[in-house]
mmCIF file of C-alpha atoms in Angstrom:
data_model
loop_
_atom_site.group_PDB
_atom_site.id
_atom_site.type_symbol
_atom_site.label_atom_id
_atom_site.label_comp_id
_atom_site.label_asym_id
_atom_site.label_seq_id
_atom_site.Cartn_x
_atom_site.Cartn_y
_atom_site.Cartn_z
ATOM 1 C CA MET A 1 -62.376 232.505 2.802
ATOM 2 C CA THR A 2 -59.246 232.037 0.688
ATOM 3 C CA GLU A 3 -56.629 234.760 0.242
ATOM 4 C CA ASP A 4 -57.811 235.242 -3.347
ATOM 5 C CA GLU A 5 -61.396 235.675 -2.186
ATOM 6 C CA LYS A 6 -60.298 238.164 0.452
ATOM 7 C CA TYR A 7 -58.627 240.399 -2.126
ATOM 8 C CA MET A 8 -61.410 239.895 -4.650
ATOM 9 C CA HIS A 9 -63.792 241.240 -2.004
ATOM 10 C CA GLU A 10 -61.672 244.383 -1.972
ATOM 11 C CA ALA A 11 -61.895 244.594 -5.759
ATOM 12 C CA LEU A 12 -65.669 244.095 -5.462
ATOM 13 C CA HIS A 13 -65.804 247.005 -3.058
ATOM 14 C CA GLU A 14 -64.064 249.117 -5.712
ATOM 15 C CA ALA A 15 -66.560 247.892 -8.318
ATOM 16 C CA SER A 16 -69.461 248.909 -6.084
ATOM 17 C CA LEU A 17 -67.963 252.399 -5.834
ATOM 18 C CA ALA A 18 -67.972 252.528 -9.652
ATOM 19 C CA ALA A 19 -71.625 251.414 -9.698
ATOM 20 C CA SER A 20 -72.560 254.153 -7.248
ATOM 21 C CA MET A 21 -71.077 256.673 -9.718
ATOM 22 C CA ASP A 22 -73.044 255.172 -12.620
ATOM 23 C CA GLU A 23 -69.832 253.724 -14.060
ATOM 24 C CA VAL A 24 -69.651 250.187 -15.472
ATOM 25 C CA PRO A 25 -68.883 248.358 -12.208
ATOM 26 C CA VAL A 26 -65.394 246.949 -12.527
ATOM 27 C CA GLY A 27 -62.951 247.196 -9.654
ATOM 28 C CA ALA A 28 -59.331 246.187 -9.139
ATOM 29 C CA VAL A 29 -56.672 245.999 -6.478
ATOM 30 C CA VAL A 30 -52.961 245.232 -6.774
ATOM 31 C CA VAL A 31 -51.381 243.156 -4.022
ATOM 32 C CA HIS A 32 -47.672 242.859 -3.229
ATOM 33 C CA GLY A 33 -46.836 240.364 -0.504
ATOM 34 C CA SER A 34 -49.872 240.661 1.734
ATOM 35 C CA ARG A 35 -50.307 244.365 1.146
ATOM 36 C CA ILE A 36 -52.764 246.160 -1.120
ATOM 37 C CA ILE A 37 -50.638 248.758 -2.907
ATOM 38 C CA ALA A 38 -53.239 250.076 -5.364
ATOM 39 C CA ARG A 39 -57.021 250.325 -5.601
ATOM 40 C CA ALA A 40 -58.988 251.532 -8.585
ATOM 41 C CA HIS A 41 -62.321 251.349 -10.317
ATOM 42 C CA ASN A 42 -63.580 252.169 -13.753
ATOM 43 C CA LEU A 43 -63.795 255.949 -14.297
ATOM 44 C CA ALA A 44 -64.477 256.143 -18.042
ATOM 45 C CA GLU A 45 -67.514 258.427 -17.639
ATOM 46 C CA THR A 46 -66.212 260.522 -14.763
ATOM 47 C CA LEU A 47 -62.906 261.243 -16.517
ATOM 48 C CA THR A 48 -64.473 261.302 -20.014
ATOM 49 C CA ASP A 49 -61.767 258.824 -20.980
ATOM 50 C CA ALA A 50 -62.650 255.511 -22.601
ATOM 51 C CA THR A 51 -59.264 254.122 -21.512
ATOM 52 C CA ALA A 52 -59.808 254.765 -17.786
ATOM 53 C CA HIS A 53 -60.469 251.104 -16.972
ATOM 54 C CA ALA A 54 -59.898 249.887 -13.416
ATOM 55 C CA GLU A 55 -56.868 247.796 -14.436
ATOM 56 C CA MET A 56 -55.106 250.646 -16.274
ATOM 57 C CA GLN A 57 -55.350 252.884 -13.269
ATOM 58 C CA ALA A 58 -54.435 250.117 -10.816
ATOM 59 C CA ILE A 59 -51.266 249.280 -12.803
ATOM 60 C CA THR A 60 -50.216 252.924 -13.071
ATOM 61 C CA SER A 61 -50.915 253.447 -9.380
ATOM 62 C CA ALA A 62 -49.014 250.302 -8.327
ATOM 63 C CA ALA A 63 -45.967 251.286 -10.405
ATOM 64 C CA ASN A 64 -46.116 254.698 -8.825
ATOM 65 C CA PHE A 65 -46.144 253.050 -5.401
ATOM 66 C CA THR A 66 -43.273 250.639 -6.052
ATOM 67 C CA GLY A 67 -41.182 253.163 -7.982
ATOM 68 C CA GLY A 68 -40.559 250.615 -10.730
ATOM 69 C CA LYS A 69 -42.438 250.178 -13.986
ATOM 70 C CA TYR A 70 -42.433 246.350 -13.795
ATOM 71 C CA LEU A 71 -44.691 244.470 -11.397
ATOM 72 C CA PRO A 72 -43.498 240.836 -11.524
ATOM 73 C CA GLY A 73 -44.039 240.394 -7.783
ATOM 74 C CA CYS A 74 -47.579 241.738 -7.853
ATOM 75 C CA THR A 75 -51.021 240.218 -8.268
ATOM 76 C CA LEU A 76 -53.772 242.166 -10.006
ATOM 77 C CA TYR A 77 -57.248 241.268 -8.767
ATOM 78 C CA VAL A 78 -60.018 242.463 -11.047
ATOM 79 C CA THR A 79 -63.720 241.702 -10.873
ATOM 80 C CA VAL A 80 -64.160 241.179 -14.621
ATOM 81 C CA GLU A 81 -61.850 239.567 -17.166
ATOM 82 C CA PRO A 82 -59.499 242.184 -18.657
ATOM 83 C CA CYS A 83 -60.038 243.397 -22.218
ATOM 84 C CA PRO A 84 -57.188 243.300 -24.787
ATOM 85 C CA MET A 85 -56.125 246.846 -23.838
ATOM 86 C CA CYS A 86 -55.781 245.935 -20.169
ATOM 87 C CA ALA A 87 -54.169 242.574 -20.948
ATOM 88 C CA GLY A 88 -51.653 244.513 -23.048
ATOM 89 C CA ALA A 89 -51.014 246.816 -20.089
ATOM 90 C CA CYS A 90 -50.389 243.729 -17.914
ATOM 91 C CA PHE A 91 -47.945 242.530 -20.585
ATOM 92 C CA TRP A 92 -45.930 245.745 -20.553
ATOM 93 C CA ALA A 93 -45.925 245.945 -16.747
ATOM 94 C CA GLN A 94 -45.025 242.235 -16.523
ATOM 95 C CA VAL A 95 -47.685 241.693 -13.861
ATOM 96 C CA GLY A 96 -46.791 238.496 -12.014
ATOM 97 C CA ARG A 97 -50.305 237.158 -11.591
ATOM 98 C CA VAL A 98 -53.781 238.133 -12.727
ATOM 99 C CA VAL A 99 -56.839 236.952 -10.794
ATOM 100 C CA TYR A 100 -60.238 237.760 -12.200
ATOM 101 C CA GLY A 101 -63.832 237.079 -11.257
ATOM 102 C CA ALA A 102 -66.413 237.030 -14.034
ATOM 103 C CA SER A 103 -65.502 236.169 -17.600
ATOM 104 C CA ASP A 104 -66.331 238.734 -20.278
ATOM 105 C CA PRO A 105 -67.879 236.928 -23.228
ATOM 106 C CA LYS A 106 -67.869 240.097 -25.359
ATOM 107 C CA HIS A 107 -64.574 241.830 -24.627
ATOM 108 C CA GLY A 108 -62.417 239.405 -22.614
ATOM 109 C CA TYR A 109 -58.781 239.066 -23.677
ATOM 110 C CA SER A 110 -59.137 235.271 -23.682
ATOM 111 C CA LEU A 111 -61.332 235.518 -26.795
ATOM 112 C CA ILE A 112 -58.065 236.210 -28.641
ATOM 113 C CA PRO A 113 -56.265 232.896 -29.189
ATOM 114 C CA GLN A 114 -52.818 234.482 -28.842
ATOM 115 C CA ASN A 115 -51.707 235.172 -25.282
ATOM 116 C CA LEU A 116 -51.845 238.948 -24.800
ATOM 117 C CA LEU A 117 -50.467 238.721 -21.255
ATOM 118 C CA HIS A 118 -46.763 238.384 -20.487
ATOM 119 C CA PRO A 119 -45.638 234.758 -20.942
ATOM 120 C CA LYS A 120 -44.592 234.628 -17.282
ATOM 121 C CA THR A 121 -47.952 235.914 -15.956
ATOM 122 C CA LYS A 122 -49.963 233.336 -14.027
ATOM 123 C CA VAL A 123 -53.751 233.508 -14.286
ATOM 124 C CA THR A 124 -56.556 232.417 -11.956
ATOM 125 C CA ARG A 125 -60.124 232.896 -13.162
ATOM 126 C CA GLY A 126 -63.561 232.584 -11.621
ATOM 127 C CA VAL A 127 -62.849 233.890 -8.095
ATOM 128 C CA LEU A 128 -66.194 235.115 -6.712
ATOM 129 C CA ALA A 129 -67.382 235.041 -10.314
ATOM 130 C CA ALA A 130 -71.078 235.050 -9.395
ATOM 131 C CA GLU A 131 -70.853 238.210 -7.246
ATOM 132 C CA CYS A 132 -68.603 239.953 -9.778
ATOM 133 C CA GLY A 133 -70.918 239.061 -12.647
ATOM 134 C CA LYS A 134 -74.063 240.024 -10.728
ATOM 135 C CA LEU A 135 -72.790 243.584 -10.238
ATOM 136 C CA MET A 136 -72.393 243.836 -14.014
ATOM 137 C CA SER A 137 -75.724 242.252 -14.969
ATOM 138 C CA ASP A 138 -77.604 244.338 -12.375
ATOM 139 C CA PHE A 139 -75.968 247.480 -13.759
ATOM 140 C CA PHE A 140 -76.843 246.764 -17.370
ATOM 141 C CA ARG A 141 -80.387 245.597 -16.512
ATOM 142 C CA LYS A 142 -80.965 248.888 -14.702
ATOM 143 C CA LYS A 143 -79.555 250.802 -17.686
ATOM 144 C CA ARG A 144 -81.920 249.061 -20.095
ATOM 145 C CA THR A 145 -85.015 249.723 -17.990
ATOM 146 C CA SER A 146 -84.247 253.300 -16.980
ATOM 147 C CA MET B 1 -46.021 266.766 -48.996
ATOM 148 C CA THR B 2 -49.394 265.086 -48.378
ATOM 149 C CA GLU B 3 -51.638 265.954 -45.426
ATOM 150 C CA ASP B 4 -50.759 262.615 -43.826
ATOM 151 C CA GLU B 5 -47.049 263.350 -44.191
ATOM 152 C CA LYS B 6 -47.518 266.781 -42.705
ATOM 153 C CA TYR B 7 -49.107 265.390 -39.553
ATOM 154 C CA MET B 8 -46.686 262.477 -39.382
ATOM 155 C CA HIS B 9 -43.883 265.063 -39.309
ATOM 156 C CA GLU B 10 -45.523 266.454 -36.188
ATOM 157 C CA ALA B 11 -45.659 262.960 -34.681
ATOM 158 C CA LEU B 12 -41.973 262.551 -35.611
ATOM 159 C CA HIS B 13 -41.210 265.749 -33.774
ATOM 160 C CA GLU B 14 -42.869 264.243 -30.692
ATOM 161 C CA ALA B 15 -40.841 261.056 -31.153
ATOM 162 C CA SER B 16 -37.623 263.070 -31.290
ATOM 163 C CA LEU B 17 -38.579 264.697 -27.975
ATOM 164 C CA ALA B 18 -38.918 261.188 -26.513
ATOM 165 C CA ALA B 19 -35.479 260.253 -27.889
ATOM 166 C CA SER B 20 -33.941 263.325 -26.308
ATOM 167 C CA MET B 21 -35.300 262.083 -22.949
ATOM 168 C CA ASP B 22 -33.854 258.610 -23.514
ATOM 169 C CA GLU B 23 -37.348 257.233 -24.024
ATOM 170 C CA VAL B 24 -38.162 254.741 -26.795
ATOM 171 C CA PRO B 25 -38.862 257.264 -29.579
ATOM 172 C CA VAL B 26 -42.531 256.976 -30.433
ATOM 173 C CA GLY B 27 -44.625 260.092 -30.984
ATOM 174 C CA ALA B 28 -48.282 260.728 -31.744
ATOM 175 C CA VAL B 29 -50.670 263.512 -32.612
ATOM 176 C CA VAL B 30 -54.463 263.507 -32.854
ATOM 177 C CA VAL B 31 -56.043 265.584 -35.608
ATOM 178 C CA HIS B 32 -59.651 266.746 -35.798
ATOM 179 C CA GLY B 33 -60.550 268.555 -38.997
ATOM 180 C CA SER B 34 -57.323 270.300 -39.811
ATOM 181 C CA ARG B 35 -56.421 270.960 -36.198
ATOM 182 C CA ILE B 36 -53.967 269.098 -33.975
ATOM 183 C CA ILE B 37 -55.880 268.627 -30.719
ATOM 184 C CA ALA B 38 -53.368 266.415 -28.872
ATOM 185 C CA ARG B 39 -49.625 265.758 -28.923
ATOM 186 C CA ALA B 40 -47.807 263.101 -26.935
ATOM 187 C CA HIS B 41 -44.707 260.957 -26.827
ATOM 188 C CA ASN B 42 -43.697 257.862 -24.955
ATOM 189 C CA LEU B 43 -43.020 258.606 -21.284
ATOM 190 C CA ALA B 44 -42.668 255.097 -19.827
ATOM 191 C CA GLU B 45 -39.315 255.809 -18.152
ATOM 192 C CA THR B 46 -40.045 259.374 -17.099
ATOM 193 C CA LEU B 47 -43.358 258.463 -15.481
ATOM 194 C CA THR B 48 -42.155 255.013 -14.342
ATOM 195 C CA ASP B 49 -45.251 253.651 -16.045
ATOM 196 C CA ALA B 50 -45.017 250.900 -18.641
ATOM 197 C CA THR B 51 -48.439 251.923 -19.981
ATOM 198 C CA ALA B 52 -47.443 255.533 -20.764
ATOM 199 C CA HIS B 53 -47.235 254.951 -24.512
ATOM 200 C CA ALA B 54 -47.622 257.914 -26.852
ATOM 201 C CA GLU B 55 -50.985 256.689 -28.125
ATOM 202 C CA MET B 56 -52.505 256.201 -24.660
ATOM 203 C CA GLN B 57 -51.665 259.733 -23.661
ATOM 204 C CA ALA B 58 -52.716 261.188 -27.019
ATOM 205 C CA ILE B 59 -56.138 259.516 -26.788
ATOM 206 C CA THR B 60 -56.697 260.645 -23.197
ATOM 207 C CA SER B 61 -55.579 264.150 -24.084
ATOM 208 C CA ALA B 62 -57.782 264.331 -27.194
ATOM 209 C CA ALA B 63 -60.844 263.160 -25.242
ATOM 210 C CA ASN B 64 -60.070 265.772 -22.645
ATOM 211 C CA PHE B 65 -59.933 268.391 -25.392
ATOM 212 C CA THR B 66 -63.167 267.379 -27.127
ATOM 213 C CA GLY B 67 -65.054 266.735 -23.895
ATOM 214 C CA GLY B 68 -66.299 263.385 -25.205
ATOM 215 C CA LYS B 69 -64.820 259.954 -24.674
ATOM 216 C CA TYR B 70 -65.351 258.846 -28.285
ATOM 217 C CA LEU B 71 -63.160 260.119 -31.118
ATOM 218 C CA PRO B 72 -64.865 258.935 -34.334
ATOM 219 C CA GLY B 73 -64.035 262.192 -36.126
ATOM 220 C CA CYS B 74 -60.358 262.063 -35.186
ATOM 221 C CA THR B 75 -57.228 260.683 -36.794
ATOM 222 C CA LEU B 76 -54.415 259.329 -34.638
ATOM 223 C CA TYR B 77 -50.997 259.710 -36.255
ATOM 224 C CA VAL B 78 -48.319 257.597 -34.601
ATOM 225 C CA THR B 79 -44.759 256.983 -35.745
ATOM 226 C CA VAL B 80 -44.769 253.247 -34.952
ATOM 227 C CA GLU B 81 -47.519 250.656 -35.315
ATOM 228 C CA PRO B 82 -49.616 250.493 -32.121
ATOM 229 C CA CYS B 83 -49.260 247.514 -29.775
ATOM 230 C CA PRO B 84 -52.333 245.496 -28.694
ATOM 231 C CA MET B 85 -52.783 247.736 -25.617
ATOM 232 C CA CYS B 86 -52.894 250.887 -27.736
ATOM 233 C CA ALA B 87 -55.026 249.241 -30.423
ATOM 234 C CA GLY B 88 -57.439 248.306 -27.622
ATOM 235 C CA ALA B 89 -57.453 251.926 -26.464
ATOM 236 C CA CYS B 90 -58.297 252.989 -30.055
ATOM 237 C CA PHE B 91 -61.126 250.457 -29.987
ATOM 238 C CA TRP B 92 -62.664 251.845 -26.803
ATOM 239 C CA ALA B 93 -62.254 255.456 -27.973
ATOM 240 C CA GLN B 94 -63.648 254.533 -31.417
ATOM 241 C CA VAL B 95 -60.848 256.463 -33.123
ATOM 242 C CA GLY B 96 -62.002 257.210 -36.662
ATOM 243 C CA ARG B 97 -58.676 256.651 -38.399
ATOM 244 C CA VAL B 98 -55.242 255.445 -37.428
ATOM 245 C CA VAL B 99 -52.196 256.402 -39.515
ATOM 246 C CA TYR B 100 -48.880 254.884 -38.595
ATOM 247 C CA GLY B 101 -45.341 255.032 -39.913
ATOM 248 C CA ALA B 102 -43.069 252.063 -39.225
ATOM 249 C CA SER B 103 -44.444 248.584 -38.670
ATOM 250 C CA ASP B 104 -43.525 246.856 -35.411
ATOM 251 C CA PRO B 105 -42.535 243.272 -36.206
ATOM 252 C CA LYS B 106 -42.317 242.376 -32.485
ATOM 253 C CA HIS B 107 -45.254 244.092 -30.825
ATOM 254 C CA GLY B 108 -47.507 245.466 -33.567
ATOM 255 C CA TYR B 109 -51.229 244.868 -33.178
ATOM 256 C CA SER B 110 -51.430 243.525 -36.736
ATOM 257 C CA LEU B 111 -49.535 240.407 -35.612
ATOM 258 C CA ILE B 112 -52.836 239.387 -33.993
ATOM 259 C CA PRO B 113 -55.136 237.993 -36.714
ATOM 260 C CA GLN B 114 -58.273 239.347 -35.011
ATOM 261 C CA ASN B 115 -58.932 243.048 -35.525
ATOM 262 C CA LEU B 116 -58.206 244.761 -32.203
ATOM 263 C CA LEU B 117 -59.260 248.172 -33.534
ATOM 264 C CA HIS B 118 -62.875 249.294 -33.759
ATOM 265 C CA PRO B 119 -64.536 247.799 -36.849
ATOM 266 C CA LYS B 120 -65.223 251.310 -38.174
ATOM 267 C CA THR B 121 -61.616 252.502 -37.770
ATOM 268 C CA LYS B 122 -59.798 253.146 -41.053
ATOM 269 C CA VAL B 123 -56.068 252.422 -41.172
ATOM 270 C CA THR B 124 -53.237 253.823 -43.284
ATOM 271 C CA ARG B 125 -49.771 252.351 -42.755
ATOM 272 C CA GLY B 126 -46.265 253.190 -43.925
ATOM 273 C CA VAL B 127 -46.453 257.027 -43.904
ATOM 274 C CA LEU B 128 -42.842 258.270 -43.570
ATOM 275 C CA ALA B 129 -42.045 254.720 -42.486
ATOM 276 C CA ALA B 130 -38.295 255.068 -43.158
ATOM 277 C CA GLU B 131 -37.863 258.150 -40.963
ATOM 278 C CA CYS B 132 -40.089 256.709 -38.229
ATOM 279 C CA GLY B 133 -38.212 253.412 -38.261
ATOM 280 C CA LYS B 134 -34.789 255.085 -38.357
ATOM 281 C CA LEU B 135 -35.487 256.927 -35.101
ATOM 282 C CA MET B 136 -36.207 253.556 -33.490
ATOM 283 C CA SER B 137 -33.253 251.670 -34.948
ATOM 284 C CA ASP B 138 -30.842 254.519 -34.118
ATOM 285 C CA PHE B 139 -32.157 254.526 -30.546
ATOM 286 C CA PHE B 140 -31.736 250.801 -30.006
ATOM 287 C CA ARG B 141 -28.327 250.715 -31.744
ATOM 288 C CA LYS B 142 -27.129 253.434 -29.402
ATOM 289 C CA LYS B 143 -28.548 251.514 -26.418
ATOM 290 C CA ARG B 144 -26.689 248.348 -27.407
ATOM 291 C CA THR B 145 -23.355 250.097 -27.849
ATOM 292 C CA SER B 146 -23.498 252.360 -24.809
#
């Protein structure tokens, strides 16, 4: 297992916690060095807040941990491609690297031709994409049939 | 004074509170009917959180007030044009109307050709633009010379 896969497994664990709360299953962790400094999952329903995406909370939590509002030395692992809001949050926080699993063909930031991330942010996509995507498709299939 | 100007004055008051805290002076209010249900200003430095824009907090606060995560019956007044992150937050919250003062030629969401707001969101721009912009330019001039 690669380092990226190891941390994506942690993000997947967060996503599964979201699923167990009937939240759209997206999870995230922020890693600095070899340490996980923030963990979060989508809480839009629980908090009655449409902006409570996993990434938003993970970024806020990581900045709280480091004591600085910029995160150039950090990697954000997230199970699903960030939306424009979350990509914009990564821009402002100057997140050093973003690693995501499944692409989001409806709301992914990469649907916008302009780069919404910070120009210095490195991106790796498709890490454990199948597992990350399966959590989402299982969730929405269950929603449609329930 | 129009209704929009009246509420933008309230957003300007929020922005001036930000300025007094040495925060980039952006303020916002959310109005439902004729009632202000949320007030917020930029707190990025105070909270050590690059995502703590006025709009993000105003949306979260308004949803908390209404008890629903969607705000189709609400108008967000903000002194400066929202960035892509905040426009994305408006999208997810389905904010009914966005009214802003000064345009943001560096970070405004309208620099992105795709509409980042919800397709049903109505937009009014330029309300008290001079006052809103002056707060910003005064702030950055002072920063440069201090």
